Amino acid sequence: VSGGAGGLVAAVVQPLLLAAGSPLLIGVMRSVRARVEGRVGGGVLQPWRDLRKLLRKEPVSAAGTSWVFTAAPVVLMASSLVIAVVVPYLSTDAVLPGTGDLFAVVAVLLVGTVALTLAGLDTGTAFGGMGASREVTVAALVEPTVLLSVFALSVPAGSSNLAAIIRHRLSVPDTLAAPTSLLALVALVVVTIAETGRLPVDNPATHLELTMIHEAMVLEYAGRDLALVEWGSWMRLGVLLGLVANLFVPWGIAGTGDGTGWAAVTGGLLLAAVALVVKVGVLGALLAAVEVFLAKIRLFRVPELLAGSLVLAFLAVSAAYFLLPVE
Amino acid sequence: MSPAQLIPPDPIAAGVAGQAVLAVAAVVAAVVLPARSRAVAAGGLSALLGVGGLVTGVLALAGYEWSRGVRGVVPALDLTLRVDALSGVFCLVVGMVAAGAAVYGIGYVRPGANVHDHGGFRDHVRGVSPAGSRTAWAGFAVFVAGMQLVVVAGSAAAFVLGWELMAAASLLLVLTEHREHPAVRGAGLWYAGMTQLGFLAVLGCLAVLVVHAGAGDFATLRAASGTLGGSQQVVVAGLALVGFGSKAGMVPLHVWLPRAHPEAPSHVSAVMSGAMVKLGVYGLLRVGVDLLGGGLSGAGPSGAGLSGGGARAWGLIMLAVGAGSALYGILQAVVATDLKRLLAYSTTENVGLILVGVGAGQLLAASGRPELAAVAYVAALLHTVNHAAFKGLLFLGAGSVLRATGLRNLDALGGLVSRMPVTTSLVAVGALAAAALPPGNGFVSEWLLLQSLVHGQAAGGVTTALVMPAGVAVVALTAGLAVATFVKAFGTGFLARPRSAAAAAAVDCPPTMRAGMLLLAGAIAVLAVAPASLAPGLDRAAAVLLPQQNATVAGVAGSRADGVVGSGGGLALQGLSARLQPLLVLVLLVVAAVLVASVARLWGRPRRRDALAWGCGGERLSPRMEYTATSFAEPLQRVFGEVLHPEQDLAVIPTAAPYLDRRVRFSQRVGDAVETAAYRPALGLLWRLGESARGLAPGSVHRYVGYAFAALLAVLVAVSW
C-alpha cells in the first residue's frame, strides 16, 4: 500500500468528515459564545438536531420562482463538498491531479456564493435582492485579497497547488513564521470572516431587515432546502477554517513520508483527522470568543476593512519577494 | 480513404480561396435574391464563410503555414497573403463568431410574426427589418471577409485594405436602423470618427515601417525593424497603440464601444464585439510584438535601438493600459442598466485582461524568460478565443430579448426564465463563462493568466516584483466585479418576475436564432472542458511572438517554447507545478450535486409546495417592490463613486396637503467619466476652432487669391529647402 492509497481514502473521508463535523463546529462556536455571555446554550449537538428537523419538513417554493431557486441549495452544498474533496485536509497525496489548485478552490467557493445570490434575486422580493446585492458586493471586494494571499503563499513554494504549498511549509518550517506567512494569515482570516458571513461583516444570528446579508438572501427557503442552505454554509466555514489551519499549522497531516503498509497509512490518516478536528475546533472556539466582543459594522464600512486586508495581502507578496531568497 | 488523404496538399490555400468564393457568393446572393429567400441564402453562405474561417484557423493552428505573393493584381501594390499560427488563432475567432451570428441572423431579420405589440415598441420588428435588407446582408459578408483579409494579410497593403473594408462595412452595419432610432445616428458618428482616426494611426504606423524597409511584405518589415531609429520606434509603437487600441476598445479610446454595440443589430454586435475588437489585439501582436520584435527585444546580442529598456517599457505600458481598461470597463459594466451597453463595457474589460497577458509576455520576454512569456501569451490568446465565444453568445442572447420585448433596459426586464427558457439557459451558459467561474471557459483562461503573473515574479527584478502582484490584484478585482456584473445581468434581467408588460408577454425566439446561439454555446463547452485541444496550436502562435528565442535561450528543449501543454484534457505549465483539469472539476461538481440532491430527496420529504413569498405582512408583492438592476449595483456604485461620478436627481413635488400625494421623482445616470473629462472638452475646442475658422473665408475673392499665392510660396520654399 503506497501513499496514493492514503490520498484516495482521504478524498473519500474528507467530505464525510467535514459534512459531519461542520454542524458540530457551529455547535461548539455557539456554545462558546453562550458560555462567554453567561448563557447555557443549546448544546453542541443542537445544529444537528436543527438539520434533522428541517430535512423532515417539506420544501416550500416562493410562487413565481424558477429552477434556479430549487437548484441553488444543491449547488451550494455541492461546491462545499467539492472543496472538501480536493483540498488536502488529511493527506498531501493528491489523487485528483489538476483540481487542488488554490485559484480553482477559490473559484469553486464563488460558485456557491453565486448560486445563492441568484436564488435571492429569483424570489423577486426586496429582501432577496437586497441580500444578493450585498453578498455580491462583499464577494467582489474580497476577491483581490483572496488571490493576493494565494499569491503570497505560492511564491515561496513556487506553486499554487495546495498540496505542494503545504508540503513546502512542512519541510521548511521557517516559512511559517516569516512575515509573508503572518501577513497572509491575517488577510486570509479576514477573507474567511467575510466569505462566511461572520461578525463583524455579517451577523449570522440577526433577522433585522436593514442589516442582514446572508439571511436576507435565503429568507424564502424552508424545510429541506433550508437544511441544505444552512448545512452548505456551515460547511463553507468548516472548509475555510480547515484550509487556514492546514496552511498555517500544517503538522499532523498525512503524506508520502509516513511509510507504506496499511497500518502506517491508516494511522497517518487517523492522526491527521484528529489533528484537523482539534485545529478547526480551537480556531472556531477562538473565533466565537472574539466575536462576543465585536459588533457588526455598517455595510459601507466593510469595504474599508477589506481594503485594509488587501494592503496586508499586498505587503505579504512584497515581503515574499524582498525578504525571502527567490530562486 | 484515410483522413490524411482528405486534406488537400495545401489546405490553407484551399481554405482562403474557399472563403473568397463564399464571400463573393454571399454578396451576390444578398444583392440578387428577393427578400423572401435572401436571408436564408445570404445568411447560409455567410455562415459557411465563417465555417471556412474556422477550419482554416484550426489547420493553421495544427501547424500548416502558407504564404503567397500577390503582386500586380492592383498595380504597384503588394498584396501578399500569409497564414501562420498567430493568424490561425484569429481566423478561428472570426470564423467561429461569424458562423454563429450568420445563422442567428437568418431568424433575427425575419419580420416578427410571432411577436406581439406593446405600446409601440417595435415598429422596426413588425415591418421588414432593415437588418434584412440587401445592403445589410452584403455588408455583413464584406465585413466578415474584410476581417479575414486582415488576418491572412502578409503585407502592409493587404492589411490596410482589409482593415478599411472591415471598418467601412461595420460602420454601414452600425447605421442599419438609423431610420427607426435617432440614437443610431449619434452612435454612427462616434464610431465613424473613432474608427477613421484609428485607421489613420494604423496607416501612419505601417507607412513609417514600409518607408524604412523599402518594401511592404511583413518578412521584410520584420527584418528591417532591427535598424529602426529610437524615435522611429517610439512613433511606430505609439501609432500602433493608438490605432489598434482604439479598435480593441482600450481605455481611453473605448468611447465608441458602448455607443455602437447597443445600436447595431444584435448579430452584428456579436461579430463586432466577439471578433472585430480582437483584430485590434491582433494588430498589436502582429505589428507591436512580431514585426517590431527584432528592434524592441532586449535579448538581441547587439542591444541596438531601444533594446531591453524599450521592450520593457512597451510591456509595462501594455500592462498598465490593460489593467486600466479592465478595471474601468468592469466598473462601468457593473452599474450599466442597458443590457447591450453592459456587454460592451465588459468587452473593454476582457480586452484589458488580454492586454495584461500581452504586456506580461513582453515584460517576461524582455527579462530573458521566454518560457514564462510563452505562458502569458498563451493565456492572452486563449482568453481571446474564450471571450469571442461567450461574448458572441451573450450579444445574441441580448438580441433575442430585444426582439421579444423591444427592451434593453434591465430595470424593465425580468421573468424571462419561464417565458424564454431556451434563451435564458443559453445566456446562463454565457454569463457563467463571462463571470470566469468554473466550469465555464472564461475561468480556464483567467486561471492561466493568473498563473503566468504568479510565476512571472520568478523572472526577478524590482519592477517585476511590484508589477506582478499589482496585476494579480487588478485581475482579481476585475474577476470579482465581473461576477457581480453577470449576477446582476442574469438575476435581474432573466429571473424573478417581469417588471414591465413587454417582458411579461415575451416569447422565445425562432429555431435559427436558437441554432446560432447553440453553436457558440457548443464552442464554450468544448473550450471549457478540453482547453488542451488548443494548447499545441496556441504554443505555436506564442512562438511566433518569440522569434529570437532560439538564439538567446540555448538549451531549452525543443525549438519552440512549449509554455502550456495539454495533459489529459487539462492544462499544465511546462516545468512548473501548475495544473488544471477543468473536466475533472466539472465532473466533481456534477457528481456532488447529484449525490446531494438524491440524498436530500431520500432523506427528506419529497413533496414540494408553492406559497406566496414573504411580503412583510402585505398580501401581494408588486413587481415594483423587486430589486432592480440599478438598486442591485447601488452598493458597488457607492463604493466606487469617485471613479463613476453618477449624476443623481431627486425631485420632491409637494401638493397642497403636505403629507398626502407627495410625489418623489428619482433619476440617475452614470455617464462615461473618461468621455466627459477628455472627449467633451476636445470636441468643444474643435467646434470653437471651426467657428473661428469661418473668419478665414469671408467671401472675398482677393483674400482667396492671396491664400493661393501664399500657399504656392510656402510649397516652393519647402521644396527648395
JSON list of C-alpha atoms in Angstrom, two decimals, chain B residues 19 63 72 137 276 323 325 561 580 600 684 691 713:
[
{"chain": "B", "resi": 19, "resn": "GLN", "atom": "CA", "xyz": [-13.59, 31.84, -48.17]},
{"chain": "B", "resi": 63, "resn": "GLY", "atom": "CA", "xyz": [0.93, 23.67, -37.94]},
{"chain": "B", "resi": 72, "resn": "GLY", "atom": "CA", "xyz": [0.26, 43.03, -59.92]},
{"chain": "B", "resi": 137, "resn": "TRP", "atom": "CA", "xyz": [-26.58, 41.24, -45.78]},
{"chain": "B", "resi": 276, "resn": "MET", "atom": "CA", "xyz": [-13.67, 42.71, -34.76]},
{"chain": "B", "resi": 323, "resn": "ALA", "atom": "CA", "xyz": [-5.14, 46.90, -16.20]},
{"chain": "B", "resi": 325, "resn": "SER", "atom": "CA", "xyz": [-9.10, 49.10, -19.30]},
{"chain": "B", "resi": 561, "resn": "ALA", "atom": "CA", "xyz": [8.68, 27.44, -26.12]},
{"chain": "B", "resi": 580, "resn": "LEU", "atom": "CA", "xyz": [-5.77, 22.48, -14.07]},
{"chain": "B", "resi": 600, "resn": "ALA", "atom": "CA", "xyz": [-31.87, 15.13, 0.28]},
{"chain": "B", "resi": 684, "resn": "GLY", "atom": "CA", "xyz": [-15.73, 71.70, -27.75]},
{"chain": "B", "resi": 691, "resn": "GLU", "atom": "CA", "xyz": [-16.32, 78.51, -35.67]},
{"chain": "B", "resi": 713, "resn": "LEU", "atom": "CA", "xyz": [5.16, 80.40, -51.93]}
]
